[in-house]
Amino acid sequence: MSYYSQKLENIREILQSNVYPPKFNAKRWKHVKVNCYAYALDLPINDKEKLIFIPGRICDKNAEKVIWTDVTSKVKRDLESLGISYREDDGILYEGEWRIAIYYIPTPHDYPISFHFVRQDDDGFWSEKPSWEAKIRRFLQKTDTPPDLSEYGPKLESVLILSK
């Protein structure tokens, strides 16, 4: 079985056993090598080759490993392929739903953009995994709007409400 196929199988298994909305649990993520995208979807599955958790790659292993524009449309395609329902944030959360905020990080002229994700946990606080190597961390304010990260570079692109 290929690396990609094995990771997709792992993702589907975890999705079946996960309880949503996700809970902030530092122990669960302690030895897991993933990025903010995997964290936002609550998928603690090592991706040492950094091939899966790039928006658009879950649904299409041949998708580019870089992003030029519109992170949200790639995320939506991934969510559809995983059977995760989503809708635009209207300020109302129903039982079992959680929010993810999708950010893009602008780059000079002809370079691919970067991305970042944060999620709203079951207690209403937002949390993130700042990088592949970093530990997860929590934002200090409980709010229905995602944190403003613009002073660090990321610009908010969209907020989606997810449910399984």
PDB file of C-alpha atoms in Angstrom:
ATOM      1  CA  MET A   1       0.000   0.000   0.000  1.00  0.00           C
ATOM      2  CA  SER A   2       1.375   3.423  -0.922  1.00  0.00           C
ATOM      3  CA  TYR A   3       2.184   6.106   1.658  1.00  0.00           C
ATOM      4  CA  TYR A   4      -0.741   8.196   0.406  1.00  0.00           C
ATOM      5  CA  SER A   5      -3.239   5.289   0.516  1.00  0.00           C
ATOM      6  CA  GLN A   6      -2.116   4.289   4.007  1.00  0.00           C
ATOM      7  CA  LYS A   7      -2.547   7.844   5.313  1.00  0.00           C
ATOM      8  CA  LEU A   8      -6.028   8.134   3.779  1.00  0.00           C
ATOM      9  CA  GLU A   9      -7.012   4.862   5.424  1.00  0.00           C
ATOM     10  CA  ASN A  10      -5.687   6.183   8.766  1.00  0.00           C
ATOM     11  CA  ILE A  11      -7.650   9.420   8.311  1.00  0.00           C
ATOM     12  CA  ARG A  12     -10.900   7.557   7.670  1.00  0.00           C
ATOM     13  CA  GLU A  13     -10.343   5.330  10.737  1.00  0.00           C
ATOM     14  CA  ILE A  14      -9.685   8.324  13.000  1.00  0.00           C
ATOM     15  CA  LEU A  15     -12.736  10.162  11.636  1.00  0.00           C
ATOM     16  CA  GLN A  16     -14.908   7.177  12.604  1.00  0.00           C
ATOM     17  CA  SER A  17     -13.647   7.142  16.204  1.00  0.00           C
ATOM     18  CA  ASN A  18     -13.325  10.899  16.855  1.00  0.00           C
ATOM     19  CA  VAL A  19     -15.888  12.738  18.935  1.00  0.00           C
ATOM     20  CA  TYR A  20     -16.710  16.223  17.682  1.00  0.00           C
ATOM     21  CA  PRO A  21     -16.393  19.038  18.441  1.00  0.00           C
ATOM     22  CA  PRO A  22     -12.738  18.421  19.334  1.00  0.00           C
ATOM     23  CA  LYS A  23     -11.379  18.907  22.834  1.00  0.00           C
ATOM     24  CA  PHE A  24      -8.116  20.658  23.636  1.00  0.00           C
ATOM     25  CA  ASN A  25      -5.810  17.811  24.700  1.00  0.00           C
ATOM     26  CA  ALA A  26      -2.052  18.472  24.590  1.00  0.00           C
ATOM     27  CA  LYS A  27      -1.191  14.829  25.406  1.00  0.00           C
ATOM     28  CA  ARG A  28      -2.975  13.595  22.281  1.00  0.00           C
ATOM     29  CA  TRP A  29      -0.687  15.704  20.086  1.00  0.00           C
ATOM     30  CA  LYS A  30       2.581  15.351  21.998  1.00  0.00           C
ATOM     31  CA  HIS A  31       4.460  13.003  19.634  1.00  0.00           C
ATOM     32  CA  VAL A  32       2.528  13.638  16.433  1.00  0.00           C
ATOM     33  CA  LYS A  33       4.261  15.276  13.468  1.00  0.00           C
ATOM     34  CA  VAL A  34       1.489  17.206  11.712  1.00  0.00           C
ATOM     35  CA  ASN A  35       0.646  20.772  10.806  1.00  0.00           C
ATOM     36  CA  CYS A  36      -2.186  23.163  11.608  1.00  0.00           C
ATOM     37  CA  TYR A  37      -4.482  21.655   8.949  1.00  0.00           C
ATOM     38  CA  ALA A  38      -4.417  18.182  10.509  1.00  0.00           C
ATOM     39  CA  TYR A  39      -4.922  19.791  13.908  1.00  0.00           C
ATOM     40  CA  ALA A  40      -7.948  21.821  12.775  1.00  0.00           C
ATOM     41  CA  LEU A  41      -9.568  18.606  11.504  1.00  0.00           C
ATOM     42  CA  ASP A  42      -8.526  16.743  14.692  1.00  0.00           C
ATOM     43  CA  LEU A  43      -6.487  14.151  12.801  1.00  0.00           C
ATOM     44  CA  PRO A  44      -3.413  13.177  14.871  1.00  0.00           C
ATOM     45  CA  ILE A  45      -1.824  11.126  12.096  1.00  0.00           C
ATOM     46  CA  ASN A  46       1.893  11.498  11.475  1.00  0.00           C
ATOM     47  CA  ASP A  47       2.692  12.825   8.022  1.00  0.00           C
ATOM     48  CA  LYS A  48       6.493  12.676   8.109  1.00  0.00           C
ATOM     49  CA  GLU A  49       6.733  13.166   4.354  1.00  0.00           C
ATOM     50  CA  LYS A  50       4.511  16.270   4.556  1.00  0.00           C
ATOM     51  CA  LEU A  51       2.423  15.080   1.611  1.00  0.00           C
ATOM     52  CA  ILE A  52      -1.134  14.756   2.908  1.00  0.00           C
ATOM     53  CA  PHE A  53      -2.033  17.736   5.076  1.00  0.00           C
ATOM     54  CA  ILE A  54      -1.858  20.375   2.373  1.00  0.00           C
ATOM     55  CA  PRO A  55      -5.276  21.727   1.352  1.00  0.00           C
ATOM     56  CA  GLY A  56      -6.438  19.909  -1.781  1.00  0.00           C
ATOM     57  CA  ARG A  57      -4.140  16.896  -1.342  1.00  0.00           C
ATOM     58  CA  ILE A  58      -6.485  14.767   0.769  1.00  0.00           C
ATOM     59  CA  CYS A  59      -8.951  14.544  -2.109  1.00  0.00           C
ATOM     60  CA  ASP A  60      -6.324  14.482  -4.873  1.00  0.00           C
ATOM     61  CA  LYS A  61      -2.879  12.943  -4.395  1.00  0.00           C
ATOM     62  CA  ASN A  62      -1.778  14.600  -7.647  1.00  0.00           C
ATOM     63  CA  ALA A  63      -2.696  18.117  -6.519  1.00  0.00           C
ATOM     64  CA  GLU A  64       0.155  20.581  -6.314  1.00  0.00           C
ATOM     65  CA  LYS A  65       2.099  20.624  -3.077  1.00  0.00           C
ATOM     66  CA  VAL A  66       1.953  24.411  -3.105  1.00  0.00           C
ATOM     67  CA  ILE A  67      -1.001  26.778  -3.057  1.00  0.00           C
ATOM     68  CA  TRP A  68      -1.326  29.780  -5.330  1.00  0.00           C
ATOM     69  CA  THR A  69      -4.779  31.040  -4.358  1.00  0.00           C
ATOM     70  CA  ASP A  70      -8.094  30.265  -2.636  1.00  0.00           C
ATOM     71  CA  VAL A  71      -7.223  27.917   0.223  1.00  0.00           C
ATOM     72  CA  THR A  72     -10.893  27.573   1.173  1.00  0.00           C
ATOM     73  CA  SER A  73     -12.002  25.910  -2.080  1.00  0.00           C
ATOM     74  CA  LYS A  74      -9.289  23.265  -1.661  1.00  0.00           C
ATOM     75  CA  VAL A  75     -10.357  22.648   1.938  1.00  0.00           C
ATOM     76  CA  LYS A  76     -13.992  22.258   0.866  1.00  0.00           C
ATOM     77  CA  ARG A  77     -13.028  19.593  -1.686  1.00  0.00           C
ATOM     78  CA  ASP A  78     -11.053  17.727   0.997  1.00  0.00           C
ATOM     79  CA  LEU A  79     -13.970  17.920   3.433  1.00  0.00           C
ATOM     80  CA  GLU A  80     -16.391  16.588   0.830  1.00  0.00           C
ATOM     81  CA  SER A  81     -14.084  13.660   0.080  1.00  0.00           C
ATOM     82  CA  LEU A  82     -13.915  12.825   3.804  1.00  0.00           C
ATOM     83  CA  GLY A  83     -17.662  13.092   4.382  1.00  0.00           C
ATOM     84  CA  ILE A  84     -17.315  16.100   6.695  1.00  0.00           C
ATOM     85  CA  SER A  85     -20.192  18.543   6.322  1.00  0.00           C
ATOM     86  CA  TYR A  86     -19.451  22.248   6.248  1.00  0.00           C
ATOM     87  CA  ARG A  87     -21.214  25.555   5.966  1.00  0.00           C
ATOM     88  CA  GLU A  88     -20.248  29.200   6.075  1.00  0.00           C
ATOM     89  CA  ASP A  89     -20.135  30.637   9.579  1.00  0.00           C
ATOM     90  CA  ASP A  90     -23.439  32.331  10.413  1.00  0.00           C
ATOM     91  CA  GLY A  91     -22.683  32.802  14.108  1.00  0.00           C
ATOM     92  CA  ILE A  92     -24.760  29.808  15.246  1.00  0.00           C
ATOM     93  CA  LEU A  93     -23.274  26.462  16.289  1.00  0.00           C
ATOM     94  CA  TYR A  94     -25.464  23.397  16.596  1.00  0.00           C
ATOM     95  CA  GLU A  95     -24.760  20.225  18.555  1.00  0.00           C
ATOM     96  CA  GLY A  96     -21.632  18.447  17.282  1.00  0.00           C
ATOM     97  CA  GLU A  97     -20.353  21.384  15.199  1.00  0.00           C
ATOM     98  CA  TRP A  98     -17.081  23.258  15.432  1.00  0.00           C
ATOM     99  CA  ARG A  99     -15.443  26.153  13.651  1.00  0.00           C
ATOM    100  CA  ILE A 100     -12.211  26.295  11.730  1.00  0.00           C
ATOM    101  CA  ALA A 101     -10.661  29.538  10.580  1.00  0.00           C
ATOM    102  CA  ILE A 102      -8.686  29.461   7.339  1.00  0.00           C
ATOM    103  CA  TYR A 103      -5.912  31.995   6.865  1.00  0.00           C
ATOM    104  CA  TYR A 104      -3.635  32.689   3.931  1.00  0.00           C
ATOM    105  CA  ILE A 105      -0.176  34.158   4.238  1.00  0.00           C
ATOM    106  CA  PRO A 106       0.653  36.488   1.350  1.00  0.00           C
ATOM    107  CA  THR A 107       4.026  36.205  -0.352  1.00  0.00           C
ATOM    108  CA  PRO A 108       5.897  38.349  -2.860  1.00  0.00           C
ATOM    109  CA  HIS A 109       4.796  38.466  -6.482  1.00  0.00           C
ATOM    110  CA  ASP A 110       5.283  35.000  -8.070  1.00  0.00           C
ATOM    111  CA  TYR A 111       5.616  32.782  -4.990  1.00  0.00           C
ATOM    112  CA  PRO A 112       3.030  30.331  -3.675  1.00  0.00           C
ATOM    113  CA  ILE A 113       1.060  31.482  -0.653  1.00  0.00           C
ATOM    114  CA  SER A 114       1.170  29.806   2.727  1.00  0.00           C
ATOM    115  CA  PHE A 115      -1.770  28.888   4.921  1.00  0.00           C
ATOM    116  CA  HIS A 116      -2.691  28.532   8.564  1.00  0.00           C
ATOM    117  CA  PHE A 117      -5.660  27.097  10.466  1.00  0.00           C
ATOM    118  CA  VAL A 118      -7.068  27.494  13.949  1.00  0.00           C
ATOM    119  CA  ARG A 119     -10.018  25.644  15.394  1.00  0.00           C
ATOM    120  CA  GLN A 120     -12.632  26.351  18.019  1.00  0.00           C
ATOM    121  CA  ASP A 121     -12.703  23.587  20.608  1.00  0.00           C
ATOM    122  CA  ASP A 122     -15.722  22.228  22.471  1.00  0.00           C
ATOM    123  CA  ASP A 123     -15.281  24.770  25.300  1.00  0.00           C
ATOM    124  CA  GLY A 124     -15.414  27.785  22.947  1.00  0.00           C
ATOM    125  CA  PHE A 125     -11.706  28.616  23.076  1.00  0.00           C
ATOM    126  CA  TRP A 126      -9.653  28.705  19.884  1.00  0.00           C
ATOM    127  CA  SER A 127      -6.458  26.685  19.568  1.00  0.00           C
ATOM    128  CA  GLU A 128      -3.752  26.024  16.993  1.00  0.00           C
ATOM    129  CA  LYS A 129      -0.665  24.068  16.091  1.00  0.00           C
ATOM    130  CA  PRO A 130       1.685  26.835  14.939  1.00  0.00           C
ATOM    131  CA  SER A 131       4.009  24.581  12.888  1.00  0.00           C
ATOM    132  CA  TRP A 132       4.954  20.976  12.166  1.00  0.00           C
ATOM    133  CA  GLU A 133       7.304  20.929  15.164  1.00  0.00           C
ATOM    134  CA  ALA A 134       5.448  23.203  17.615  1.00  0.00           C
ATOM    135  CA  LYS A 135       3.186  22.119  20.454  1.00  0.00           C
ATOM    136  CA  ILE A 136      -0.496  22.954  20.307  1.00  0.00           C
ATOM    137  CA  ARG A 137      -1.568  26.065  22.148  1.00  0.00           C
ATOM    138  CA  ARG A 138      -4.685  27.883  23.187  1.00  0.00           C
ATOM    139  CA  PHE A 139      -5.764  31.462  22.656  1.00  0.00           C
ATOM    140  CA  LEU A 140      -6.744  33.236  25.851  1.00  0.00           C
ATOM    141  CA  GLN A 141     -10.144  34.590  24.875  1.00  0.00           C
ATOM    142  CA  LYS A 142     -13.319  32.585  24.503  1.00  0.00           C
ATOM    143  CA  THR A 143     -15.109  34.040  21.486  1.00  0.00           C
ATOM    144  CA  ASP A 144     -17.110  32.997  18.434  1.00  0.00           C
ATOM    145  CA  THR A 145     -14.806  34.951  16.139  1.00  0.00           C
ATOM    146  CA  PRO A 146     -11.347  33.632  15.299  1.00  0.00           C
ATOM    147  CA  PRO A 147      -8.217  35.384  16.523  1.00  0.00           C
ATOM    148  CA  ASP A 148      -6.766  38.218  14.471  1.00  0.00           C
ATOM    149  CA  LEU A 149      -3.337  36.967  13.415  1.00  0.00           C
ATOM    150  CA  SER A 150      -2.654  39.716  10.871  1.00  0.00           C
ATOM    151  CA  GLU A 151       0.170  41.282  12.883  1.00  0.00           C
ATOM    152  CA  TYR A 152       2.062  37.983  12.397  1.00  0.00           C
ATOM    153  CA  GLY A 153       1.284  37.738   8.672  1.00  0.00           C
ATOM    154  CA  PRO A 154      -1.784  35.472   8.287  1.00  0.00           C
ATOM    155  CA  LYS A 155      -4.909  37.101   6.834  1.00  0.00           C
ATOM    156  CA  LEU A 156      -8.308  35.578   7.555  1.00  0.00           C
ATOM    157  CA  GLU A 157      -9.772  34.027   4.387  1.00  0.00           C
ATOM    158  CA  SER A 158     -12.879  32.302   5.763  1.00  0.00           C
ATOM    159  CA  VAL A 159     -14.510  30.603   8.701  1.00  0.00           C
ATOM    160  CA  LEU A 160     -16.310  27.305   8.202  1.00  0.00           C
ATOM    161  CA  ILE A 161     -18.545  25.382  10.565  1.00  0.00           C
ATOM    162  CA  LEU A 162     -17.893  21.639  10.348  1.00  0.00           C
ATOM    163  CA  SER A 163     -19.808  18.592  11.477  1.00  0.00           C
ATOM    164  CA  LYS A 164     -19.309  14.884  11.085  1.00  0.00           C
TER     165      LYS A 164
END
